[in-house]
Tab-separated table of C-alpha atoms and ligand atoms in Angstrom:
chain	number	residue	atom	x	y	z
A	1	MET	CA	24.526	43.592	179.819
A	2	LEU	CA	25.929	47.357	180.757
A	3	SER	CA	29.550	47.999	181.778
A	4	ASN	CA	30.001	49.662	185.066
A	5	LEU	CA	30.573	53.093	183.692
A	6	ALA	CA	27.336	52.812	181.606
A	7	THR	CA	25.185	51.697	184.598
A	8	ARG	CA	26.371	54.834	186.592
A	9	ASP	CA	25.692	56.889	183.766
A	10	VAL	CA	21.965	55.715	183.321
A	11	GLU	CA	21.512	55.940	186.949
A	12	THR	CA	22.762	59.304	187.234
A	13	LEU	CA	22.513	61.340	183.960
A	14	ILE	CA	19.574	62.852	181.908
A	15	HIS	CA	21.075	63.100	178.183
A	16	PRO	CA	19.506	65.635	175.881
A	17	TYR	CA	17.825	64.503	172.856
A	18	THR	CA	17.863	60.825	173.964
A	19	ASN	CA	14.898	58.420	174.523
A	20	LEU	CA	15.052	57.945	178.317
A	21	SER	CA	13.357	55.009	178.173
A	22	THR	CA	15.127	52.891	175.496
A	23	PHE	CA	17.913	54.457	176.748
A	24	ARG	CA	17.938	52.481	180.045
A	25	GLU	CA	18.359	49.089	177.879
A	26	THR	CA	20.871	50.538	175.396
A	27	GLY	CA	22.996	52.698	177.587
A	28	PRO	CA	25.650	55.321	176.435
A	29	LEU	CA	28.224	55.391	174.084
A	30	VAL	CA	31.264	56.367	176.464
A	31	LEU	CA	33.985	58.197	174.515
A	32	GLU	CA	37.387	58.640	176.342
A	33	ARG	CA	39.770	60.595	173.839
A	34	GLY	CA	40.275	61.921	170.436
A	35	HIS	CA	42.734	62.329	167.797
A	36	GLY	CA	42.408	64.124	164.398
A	37	VAL	CA	38.908	63.132	162.853
A	38	TRP	CA	38.862	59.920	165.128
A	39	VAL	CA	37.262	59.445	168.717
A	40	TYR	CA	38.144	56.490	170.804
A	41	ASP	CA	35.495	54.672	173.420
A	42	SER	CA	36.047	53.327	176.773
A	43	ASP	CA	37.295	50.020	175.297
A	44	GLY	CA	39.683	51.945	173.100
A	45	ARG	CA	37.367	51.119	169.819
A	46	PRO	CA	38.237	53.965	166.988
A	47	TYR	CA	35.311	55.773	165.320
A	48	LEU	CA	35.522	58.182	162.227
A	49	GLU	CA	33.597	61.130	163.995
A	50	GLY	CA	31.249	62.036	160.869
A	51	MET	CA	29.335	64.701	162.827
A	52	ALA	CA	32.250	66.674	164.224
A	53	GLY	CA	30.690	65.717	167.666
A	54	LEU	CA	27.543	67.806	166.824
A	55	TRP	CA	28.503	69.758	163.774
A	56	CYS	CA	31.177	71.793	165.854
A	57	THR	CA	34.731	70.058	166.268
A	58	ALA	CA	36.052	71.662	162.695
A	59	LEU	CA	39.818	71.363	163.708
A	60	GLY	CA	39.607	67.784	164.892
A	61	TYR	CA	40.088	66.276	168.244
A	62	SER	CA	43.885	66.672	169.184
A	63	ASN	CA	44.697	70.436	168.271
A	64	GLU	CA	47.469	71.430	170.677
A	65	GLU	CA	47.560	74.762	169.920
A	66	LEU	CA	43.948	75.386	171.220
A	67	VAL	CA	44.684	73.435	173.998
A	68	GLU	CA	47.840	75.622	174.559
A	69	ALA	CA	45.587	78.701	174.030
A	70	ALA	CA	43.149	77.612	176.862
A	71	SER	CA	45.820	76.496	179.134
A	72	GLU	CA	47.810	80.220	178.834
A	73	GLN	CA	44.162	82.190	179.398
A	74	MET	CA	43.465	79.696	182.157
A	75	SER	CA	46.848	80.486	183.855
A	76	ARG	CA	46.770	84.370	183.328
A	77	LEU	CA	43.052	85.067	183.743
A	78	PRO	CA	40.637	82.193	183.790
A	79	PHE	CA	37.497	84.729	184.530
A	80	THR	CA	36.292	88.059	184.173
A	81	HIS	CA	33.128	89.199	183.086
A	82	LEU	CA	31.812	91.911	180.485
A	83	PHE	CA	29.143	93.243	183.006
A	84	SER	CA	29.296	96.865	183.957
A	85	GLY	CA	31.779	98.149	181.541
A	86	ARG	CA	34.380	95.427	182.615
A	87	SER	CA	36.436	94.053	179.913
A	88	HIS	CA	39.370	91.821	178.786
A	89	ASP	CA	41.901	91.519	175.895
A	90	PRO	CA	40.620	88.228	174.198
A	91	ALA	CA	37.030	89.708	173.990
A	92	ILE	CA	38.145	92.682	172.718
A	93	GLU	CA	40.555	91.066	170.042
A	94	LEU	CA	38.236	88.564	169.143
A	95	ALA	CA	35.273	90.981	168.486
A	96	GLU	CA	37.953	92.938	166.315
A	97	THR	CA	38.670	89.749	164.582
A	98	LEU	CA	35.070	88.858	163.747
A	99	LYS	CA	33.904	92.275	162.603
A	100	GLU	CA	36.328	91.751	159.859
A	101	LEU	CA	35.345	88.201	158.989
A	102	MET	CA	31.550	89.196	158.910
A	103	PRO	CA	30.030	88.759	155.484
A	104	ILE	CA	27.516	91.856	156.555
A	105	PRO	CA	28.133	95.486	157.683
A	106	THR	CA	28.783	94.732	161.503
A	107	SER	CA	29.265	97.737	163.995
A	108	LYS	CA	29.408	95.343	167.124
A	109	ILE	CA	29.614	91.645	168.470
A	110	PHE	CA	27.671	90.494	171.513
A	111	PHE	CA	28.666	87.394	173.089
A	112	THR	CA	26.966	84.395	174.526
A	113	SER	CA	27.954	80.736	175.288
A	114	SER	CA	25.782	78.743	172.890
A	115	GLY	CA	23.755	78.911	169.763
A	116	SER	CA	20.357	79.182	171.623
A	117	GLU	CA	21.194	81.928	173.768
A	118	ALA	CA	22.405	83.886	170.408
A	119	ASN	CA	19.343	83.028	168.784
A	120	ASP	CA	17.240	84.055	172.010
A	121	THR	CA	19.319	87.204	172.087
A	122	GLN	CA	18.508	87.743	168.411
A	123	VAL	CA	14.567	87.815	169.274
A	124	LYS	CA	15.115	89.957	172.366
A	125	LEU	CA	16.980	92.487	170.489
A	126	THR	CA	14.501	92.639	167.721
A	127	TRP	CA	11.623	93.309	170.192
A	128	TYR	CA	13.828	95.733	172.106
A	129	LEU	CA	14.946	97.446	168.386
A	130	ASN	CA	11.243	97.799	167.368
A	131	ASN	CA	10.245	99.414	170.842
A	132	ALA	CA	13.342	101.868	170.321
A	133	LEU	CA	12.083	102.479	166.882
A	134	GLY	CA	8.406	103.104	168.486
A	135	ARG	CA	6.628	100.446	166.479
A	136	PRO	CA	5.692	98.513	169.589
A	137	ALA	CA	3.397	96.088	167.383
A	138	LYS	CA	5.872	95.040	164.975
A	139	LYS	CA	7.134	91.722	167.224
A	140	LYS	CA	6.271	88.301	165.198
A	141	ILE	CA	8.818	86.125	164.490
A	142	ILE	CA	8.647	83.910	161.441
A	143	SER	CA	10.956	80.631	160.983
A	144	ARG	CA	10.713	77.687	159.166
A	145	ILE	CA	8.947	74.338	159.509
A	146	LYS	CA	12.145	71.791	160.319
A	147	GLY	CA	14.224	74.858	161.127
A	148	TYR	CA	16.451	74.323	164.129
A	149	HIS	CA	17.325	77.302	166.070
A	150	GLY	CA	17.894	75.996	169.890
A	151	VAL	CA	15.944	75.092	173.039
A	152	THR	CA	15.670	77.989	175.202
A	153	VAL	CA	12.075	79.335	175.311
A	154	ALA	CA	12.441	81.903	172.254
A	155	SER	CA	14.916	79.673	170.240
A	156	ALA	CA	12.616	76.517	171.021
A	157	SER	CA	9.724	78.703	169.658
A	158	MET	CA	11.733	79.211	166.430
A	159	THR	CA	12.588	75.951	165.747
A	160	GLY	CA	10.247	74.303	163.778
A	161	LEU	CA	10.346	70.337	165.118
A	162	PRO	CA	7.626	68.510	166.907
A	163	ALA	CA	9.990	67.206	169.593
A	164	ASN	CA	11.001	70.741	170.716
A	165	HIS	CA	7.021	71.654	171.041
A	166	ALA	CA	4.781	68.844	172.144
A	167	ASP	CA	4.238	68.834	175.750
A	168	TRP	CA	6.782	72.096	176.210
A	169	ASP	CA	3.848	74.535	175.601
A	170	LEU	CA	5.761	75.882	172.776
A	171	PRO	CA	5.767	77.640	170.397
A	172	LEU	CA	5.142	80.885	172.333
A	173	PRO	CA	2.531	83.158	170.811
A	174	GLY	CA	3.787	85.277	167.968
A	175	PHE	CA	5.854	82.677	166.776
A	176	LEU	CA	4.810	81.444	163.178
A	177	HIS	CA	6.595	78.841	161.093
A	178	VAL	CA	6.295	78.835	157.007
A	179	GLY	CA	7.042	75.690	154.813
A	180	CYS	CA	10.384	73.601	155.009
A	181	PRO	CA	12.643	74.153	151.631
A	182	HIS	CA	13.221	70.671	151.219
A	183	HIS	CA	12.350	70.042	147.263
A	184	TYR	CA	12.675	66.204	147.242
A	185	ARG	CA	9.987	66.090	150.127
A	186	PHE	CA	7.604	69.146	149.560
A	187	ALA	CA	7.772	69.868	146.051
A	188	GLU	CA	4.678	68.841	143.905
A	189	ALA	CA	5.126	66.523	141.079
A	190	GLY	CA	7.281	68.392	138.383
A	191	GLU	CA	7.688	71.316	140.180
A	192	THR	CA	11.328	72.741	139.436
A	193	GLU	CA	13.343	73.849	142.298
A	194	GLU	CA	12.989	77.760	141.175
A	195	ALA	CA	9.139	77.285	141.189
A	196	PHE	CA	9.077	75.521	144.422
A	197	SER	CA	11.310	78.417	145.993
A	198	GLN	CA	8.871	81.113	144.295
A	199	ARG	CA	5.723	79.047	145.851
A	200	LEU	CA	7.530	79.218	149.540
A	201	ALA	CA	8.204	83.113	148.710
A	202	ASP	CA	4.742	83.490	147.986
A	203	GLU	CA	3.601	81.559	151.072
A	204	LEU	CA	5.830	83.639	153.211
A	205	GLU	CA	4.393	87.035	151.700
A	206	ALA	CA	0.895	85.391	152.108
A	207	LEU	CA	1.490	84.979	155.911
A	208	ILE	CA	3.305	88.343	156.333
A	209	LEU	CA	0.183	90.215	154.856
A	210	ARG	CA	-2.358	88.076	156.684
A	211	GLU	CA	-0.776	88.865	159.720
A	212	GLY	CA	-0.147	92.515	159.037
A	213	PRO	CA	3.601	93.713	158.068
A	214	ASP	CA	3.286	96.268	160.994
A	215	THR	CA	3.244	92.919	163.073
A	216	VAL	CA	5.931	91.202	161.845
A	217	ALA	CA	9.587	91.796	163.292
A	218	ALA	CA	11.739	89.015	161.620
A	219	PHE	CA	12.307	86.153	159.727
A	220	VAL	CA	15.391	83.851	160.922
A	221	ALA	CA	16.804	81.000	158.812
A	222	GLU	CA	20.019	78.570	158.792
A	223	PRO	CA	21.619	78.633	155.443
A	224	VAL	CA	21.277	74.625	155.519
A	225	MET	CA	19.021	73.162	157.692
A	226	GLY	CA	20.878	70.997	160.372
A	227	ALA	CA	18.690	69.402	162.752
A	228	GLY	CA	15.790	69.320	160.694
A	229	GLY	CA	17.444	66.779	158.413
A	230	ALA	CA	20.552	68.502	156.646
A	231	ILE	CA	18.842	69.796	154.144
A	232	ALA	CA	20.216	72.182	151.270
A	233	PRO	CA	17.780	75.071	149.954
A	234	PRO	CA	16.488	74.868	146.449
A	235	SER	CA	17.929	76.967	143.977
A	236	GLY	CA	16.888	80.568	144.057
A	237	TYR	CA	15.327	80.353	147.507
A	238	PHE	CA	16.894	82.792	149.433
A	239	GLU	CA	17.028	85.475	146.867
A	240	LYS	CA	13.249	85.125	146.307
A	241	ILE	CA	12.839	85.034	150.347
A	242	GLN	CA	14.980	88.226	150.511
A	243	ALA	CA	12.915	89.916	148.204
A	244	VAL	CA	10.051	89.548	150.484
A	245	LEU	CA	11.504	90.374	153.473
A	246	ASP	CA	12.972	93.851	151.928
A	247	ARG	CA	9.327	94.572	150.741
A	248	TYR	CA	7.929	94.584	154.449
A	249	ASP	CA	10.898	95.789	156.159
A	250	VAL	CA	11.057	92.311	158.006
A	251	ARG	CA	14.481	91.874	159.723
A	252	PHE	CA	16.720	89.087	158.236
A	253	ILE	CA	18.508	86.983	160.921
A	254	ALA	CA	20.842	84.142	159.672
A	255	ASP	CA	21.341	81.387	162.145
A	256	GLU	CA	25.050	80.417	160.952
A	257	VAL	CA	25.637	78.245	163.964
A	258	ILE	CA	26.254	75.261	161.745
A	259	CYS	CA	27.247	76.920	158.450
A	260	GLY	CA	29.795	79.406	159.878
A	261	PHE	CA	33.692	79.406	159.999
A	262	GLY	CA	33.807	77.307	156.667
A	263	ARG	CA	31.268	74.540	156.498
A	264	LEU	CA	30.234	75.316	153.179
A	265	GLY	CA	33.714	76.118	151.468
A	266	THR	CA	32.869	80.104	152.425
A	267	TRP	CA	33.593	81.657	155.872
A	268	PHE	CA	29.579	82.074	156.452
A	269	GLY	CA	26.772	80.163	154.752
A	270	SER	CA	25.049	83.280	153.829
A	271	GLU	CA	28.011	84.138	151.378
A	272	ALA	CA	27.731	80.546	149.711
A	273	LEU	CA	24.035	80.879	149.518
A	274	GLY	CA	23.504	84.869	148.528
A	275	MET	CA	21.852	85.497	151.793
A	276	ARG	CA	22.146	89.176	152.828
A	277	PRO	CA	21.034	89.155	156.415
A	278	ASP	CA	20.807	91.959	158.738
A	279	SER	CA	22.394	89.860	161.745
A	280	LEU	CA	23.642	86.762	162.063
A	281	SER	CA	24.157	84.142	164.911
A	282	PHE	CA	27.150	82.151	165.517
A	283	ALA	CA	28.670	79.366	167.958
A	284	LYS	CA	30.107	75.972	167.324
A	285	ALA	CA	33.106	76.105	165.098
A	286	VAL	CA	34.030	79.630	166.216
A	287	THR	CA	36.101	77.610	168.905
A	288	SER	CA	36.066	74.112	166.803
A	289	GLY	CA	33.835	73.093	169.795
A	290	TYR	CA	36.813	73.245	172.149
A	291	MET	CA	35.114	75.733	174.290
A	292	PRO	CA	31.322	76.968	174.622
A	293	LEU	CA	31.174	80.238	172.735
A	294	GLY	CA	28.243	81.808	170.548
A	295	GLY	CA	27.147	85.223	169.639
A	296	VAL	CA	25.475	87.515	167.503
A	297	SER	CA	26.543	90.748	165.000
A	298	ILE	CA	25.064	93.769	165.588
A	299	ASP	CA	24.727	96.137	162.768
A	300	GLU	CA	24.710	100.118	163.241
A	301	PRO	CA	21.214	100.911	163.180
A	302	LEU	CA	20.641	98.169	165.782
A	303	TYR	CA	23.599	99.633	167.914
A	304	LYS	CA	22.232	103.305	167.712
A	305	ALA	CA	18.937	101.807	169.004
A	306	LEU	CA	20.490	100.325	172.098
A	307	VAL	CA	22.634	103.241	172.643
A	308	SER	CA	19.485	105.364	173.076
A	309	GLN	CA	17.540	102.767	174.948
A	310	SER	CA	20.503	102.833	177.636
A	311	ALA	CA	20.065	106.610	177.420
A	312	LYS	CA	16.333	106.057	178.354
A	313	LEU	CA	16.570	103.201	180.685
A	314	GLY	CA	20.105	103.333	182.224
A	315	THR	CA	21.142	100.123	181.161
A	316	PHE	CA	21.676	97.326	178.502
A	317	GLY	CA	19.656	95.091	180.422
A	318	HIS	CA	20.833	91.700	178.882
A	319	GLY	CA	23.759	89.323	179.240
A	320	THR	CA	24.721	86.200	180.987
A	321	THR	CA	27.885	85.370	183.419
A	322	TYR	CA	29.781	83.596	180.660
A	323	SER	CA	29.070	85.849	177.901
A	324	GLY	CA	32.471	86.438	176.167
A	325	HIS	CA	34.075	83.973	178.726
A	326	PRO	CA	37.928	84.898	178.353
A	327	VAL	CA	38.816	81.124	177.905
A	328	ALA	CA	36.482	80.682	175.396
A	329	CYS	CA	37.471	83.936	173.539
A	330	ALA	CA	41.194	82.822	173.519
A	331	VAL	CA	40.555	79.693	171.986
A	332	ALA	CA	38.204	81.112	169.579
A	333	LEU	CA	41.069	83.660	168.370
A	334	LYS	CA	43.376	80.795	168.199
A	335	THR	CA	40.749	78.702	166.126
A	336	ILE	CA	40.311	81.559	163.591
A	337	GLU	CA	44.059	82.008	163.452
A	338	ILE	CA	44.327	78.424	162.597
A	339	TYR	CA	41.595	78.765	159.908
A	340	LYS	CA	43.112	81.273	158.254
A	341	ARG	CA	46.700	80.452	158.625
A	342	ASP	CA	45.995	76.633	157.214
A	343	ARG	CA	43.546	77.769	154.716
A	344	ILE	CA	40.827	75.527	156.310
A	345	VAL	CA	37.880	77.154	154.584
A	346	GLU	CA	39.588	76.975	150.984
A	347	GLY	CA	40.620	73.235	151.975
A	348	VAL	CA	36.914	72.697	152.371
A	349	ALA	CA	35.942	74.245	148.855
A	350	GLU	CA	38.541	72.062	147.535
A	351	LYS	CA	37.406	68.776	149.143
A	352	ALA	CA	33.729	69.350	148.949
A	353	PRO	CA	33.564	68.125	145.277
A	354	HIS	CA	34.971	64.688	146.311
A	355	PHE	CA	32.378	64.853	149.440
A	356	GLN	CA	29.593	65.671	147.706
A	357	ALA	CA	30.173	63.024	144.631
A	358	ARG	CA	30.845	60.296	147.216
A	359	LEU	CA	27.595	61.442	148.890
A	360	SER	CA	25.503	61.684	145.864
A	361	ALA	CA	26.373	58.372	144.522
A	362	LEU	CA	24.426	56.786	147.735
A	363	ALA	CA	21.393	57.931	145.881
A	364	GLU	CA	21.868	54.687	143.943
A	365	HIS	CA	21.565	52.667	146.871
A	366	PRO	CA	18.258	50.908	147.037
A	367	ILE	CA	17.148	52.133	150.381
A	368	VAL	CA	18.179	55.659	149.720
A	369	GLY	CA	15.930	58.189	148.058
A	370	GLU	CA	17.698	61.295	148.643
A	371	ALA	CA	21.307	62.153	149.152
A	372	ARG	CA	22.281	65.797	148.928
A	373	GLY	CA	24.409	68.468	150.496
A	374	ILE	CA	26.511	71.444	149.870
A	375	GLY	CA	30.190	71.859	151.290
A	376	LEU	CA	31.309	69.310	153.680
A	377	ILE	CA	27.949	68.712	154.928
A	378	GLY	CA	25.275	66.310	153.591
A	379	GLY	CA	21.723	64.618	154.108
A	380	LEU	CA	20.340	61.326	153.032
A	381	GLU	CA	16.847	59.907	153.435
A	382	ILE	CA	16.081	56.441	153.816
A	383	VAL	CA	12.521	55.619	151.789
A	384	ALA	CA	10.988	52.078	151.335
A	385	ASP	CA	10.124	52.946	147.746
A	386	LYS	CA	12.425	55.357	145.566
A	387	ASN	CA	9.378	56.316	143.082
A	388	SER	CA	6.794	56.798	145.560
A	389	LYS	CA	9.219	58.349	148.026
A	390	ARG	CA	7.008	56.277	150.823
A	391	GLN	CA	8.700	55.635	153.781
A	392	TYR	CA	8.812	52.899	156.460
A	393	ASP	CA	6.817	53.381	159.643
A	394	PRO	CA	8.680	55.621	162.008
A	395	LYS	CA	8.241	53.383	164.972
A	396	ALA	CA	10.705	50.826	163.024
A	397	GLY	CA	13.581	53.393	163.354
A	398	VAL	CA	15.220	52.783	160.130
A	399	ALA	CA	17.446	55.577	160.058
A	400	ALA	CA	18.314	55.011	163.898
A	401	ARG	CA	19.130	51.467	163.149
A	402	CYS	CA	21.590	52.419	160.033
A	403	VAL	CA	23.245	54.625	162.443
A	404	ALA	CA	23.810	51.870	164.894
A	405	PHE	CA	25.102	49.658	162.258
A	406	ALA	CA	27.474	52.579	161.070
A	407	GLN	CA	28.636	52.698	164.795
A	408	ALA	CA	29.299	49.082	164.918
A	409	GLU	CA	31.403	49.708	161.790
A	410	GLY	CA	33.297	52.479	163.469
A	411	LEU	CA	31.497	55.626	162.197
A	412	ILE	CA	29.604	58.064	163.933
A	413	VAL	CA	26.907	59.807	161.909
A	414	ARG	CA	23.407	61.107	163.467
A	415	PHE	CA	19.911	60.084	162.610
A	416	LEU	CA	17.161	62.571	162.352
A	417	ALA	CA	13.615	62.699	162.329
A	418	GLY	CA	11.941	61.665	158.792
A	419	ASP	CA	14.495	58.657	158.354
A	420	ARG	CA	17.355	61.194	157.614
A	421	ILE	CA	21.013	60.729	158.333
A	422	ALA	CA	23.185	63.713	158.462
A	423	VAL	CA	26.863	63.683	157.691
A	424	CYS	CA	29.189	66.510	158.655
A	425	PRO	CA	32.552	65.737	159.576
A	426	PRO	CA	35.444	67.844	160.959
A	427	LEU	CA	36.932	70.293	158.322
A	428	VAL	CA	40.208	68.820	158.334
A	429	ILE	CA	39.101	65.455	157.332
A	430	SER	CA	41.489	64.063	154.562
A	431	PRO	CA	40.343	62.915	151.025
A	432	ASP	CA	41.145	59.116	151.949
A	433	GLU	CA	38.951	59.761	155.527
A	434	ILE	CA	36.333	60.848	153.420
A	435	ASP	CA	36.359	57.832	151.478
A	436	THR	CA	36.508	55.600	154.696
A	437	LEU	CA	33.837	57.580	155.865
A	438	PHE	CA	31.612	56.861	152.856
A	439	ASP	CA	32.697	53.334	152.546
A	440	ARG	CA	31.595	52.747	156.168
A	441	LEU	CA	28.397	54.313	155.499
A	442	ILE	CA	27.789	51.911	152.590
A	443	CYS	CA	28.500	49.080	154.762
A	444	ALA	CA	25.839	50.494	157.003
A	445	LEU	CA	23.147	50.828	154.360
A	446	ASP	CA	23.786	47.503	153.197
A	447	ARG	CA	23.415	46.154	156.894
A	448	THR	CA	20.163	48.066	157.125
A	449	GLU	CA	19.051	46.731	154.027
A	450	ALA	CA	19.564	43.031	155.056
A	451	TRP	CA	17.813	43.845	158.462
A	452	ILE	CA	14.672	45.830	156.626
A	453	ALA	CA	14.357	42.224	154.641
A	454	SER	CA	14.693	39.911	157.603
A	455	GLU	CA	12.129	42.399	159.737
A	456	GLY	CA	9.931	42.061	156.752
A	457	LEU	CA	9.454	46.007	156.608
A	458	THR	CA	7.247	47.509	154.016
A	459	ALA	CA	6.307	50.901	153.194
A	460	THR	CA	3.655	52.726	155.280
A	461	PRO	CA	0.437	52.952	153.152
B	1	LIG	C1	21.465	75.989	163.411
B	1	LIG	C2	21.430	75.698	165.159
B	1	LIG	N1	20.849	76.832	165.575
B	1	LIG	C3	21.123	76.914	166.811
B	1	LIG	C4	21.723	75.742	167.553
B	1	LIG	C5	21.515	75.456	169.257
B	1	LIG	O1	22.917	75.766	169.315
B	1	LIG	P1	23.137	75.055	171.107
B	1	LIG	O2	22.858	73.668	170.857
B	1	LIG	O3	24.635	75.722	171.027
B	1	LIG	O4	22.352	75.989	172.172
B	1	LIG	C6	22.314	74.658	166.952
B	1	LIG	C7	22.659	73.401	167.719
B	1	LIG	O5	22.933	72.280	167.018
B	1	LIG	C8	22.064	74.686	165.322
B	1	LIG	O6	22.143	73.541	164.736
């Protein structure tokens, strides 16, 4: 029986990434407030937010300094835009701060309001750049199966997940996908991580050659795949991929929407994984999720092309009303100030070994096939048979059931396709809270194991 609020929800809202059919029975989890790494539902029940919302609330839920930064900017100048040369000091100061933080040579910053818009902007800028450079055929974009880059038309085309393509008439022509760098699932028997990485780099090279290097414009990748399964790359992966991209003058775009701002114990995931992208997209933790903000870094050659295009066309014809919203920029400035002052990124590096040790110990659990991560992000996969890695019928929804058990234990984690579960807590989580998180996750796995037995579920043939 759904509560009054839940019934009103079901009758009025369309929820993203929700089975709108079963949702009519299950209803929503309505959250009301948060404190530290904890959120509380409308009945006052606490949950450890093991997903930092959607991989974003890095500083937890009750940061008064962020609230004050937003409030002060709201009172002073709640809105002005950046169109037609209009500006405001939070955007200027934030762009300066970000330029200094960027792990790659950066000339300018372009702001958006989300990660999808940032990645859409990357596609458009890549096309625009190649038109400016007089190579109009060099337009194809390569990404990876299971990569996640958002839901707008171009970013969803780069995303490599079936739910974002089936019946959406996507991907658009000119968007190509190469293999997923998930060693546990896709390596051949006995293949080392290095050999697997080399095979994927060879596959990328073969695709570029097949399509024609003059037609391939960019390759986009998350340092650690998020929504595709919380998948850390195999060793040597980006080094080998980078060599191929360099060979064929293919622009490398890092989607740092999840990994940016400390998640891997470095300011950006690119630094942790030896990536040398030409540009990166950011969002989420830039404001600790308190305000919607994203953006892309613009390198000097791209900037020069944009300037010459404006001279030719009369304007830079791109941008949205809320690109660089002053309140979002003010909150981002305060967020970054706190990251620096409180040594949040260094703190992640210090806590990560404990987090990863607790995570990898889950691989011993009878229903867990793989438990692996980096920094404060981890993914685990439920399997029916550890040796053969065979899974349960996806229709049984085993990982979803485990996440529901976790919720009943007072823990929020996220299930992903392929019976995977992601863990990605706020960066401010304490070592004791890391223990609470994993203790509760073990209870959820135990309950899932018992449920599997009671249902008589077996591996798919
Ligand atoms: C790696 C990555 N890129 C892009 C996006 C899209 O961001 P948004 O949902 O803000 O549009 C996400 C969202 O989870 C993401 O994880």
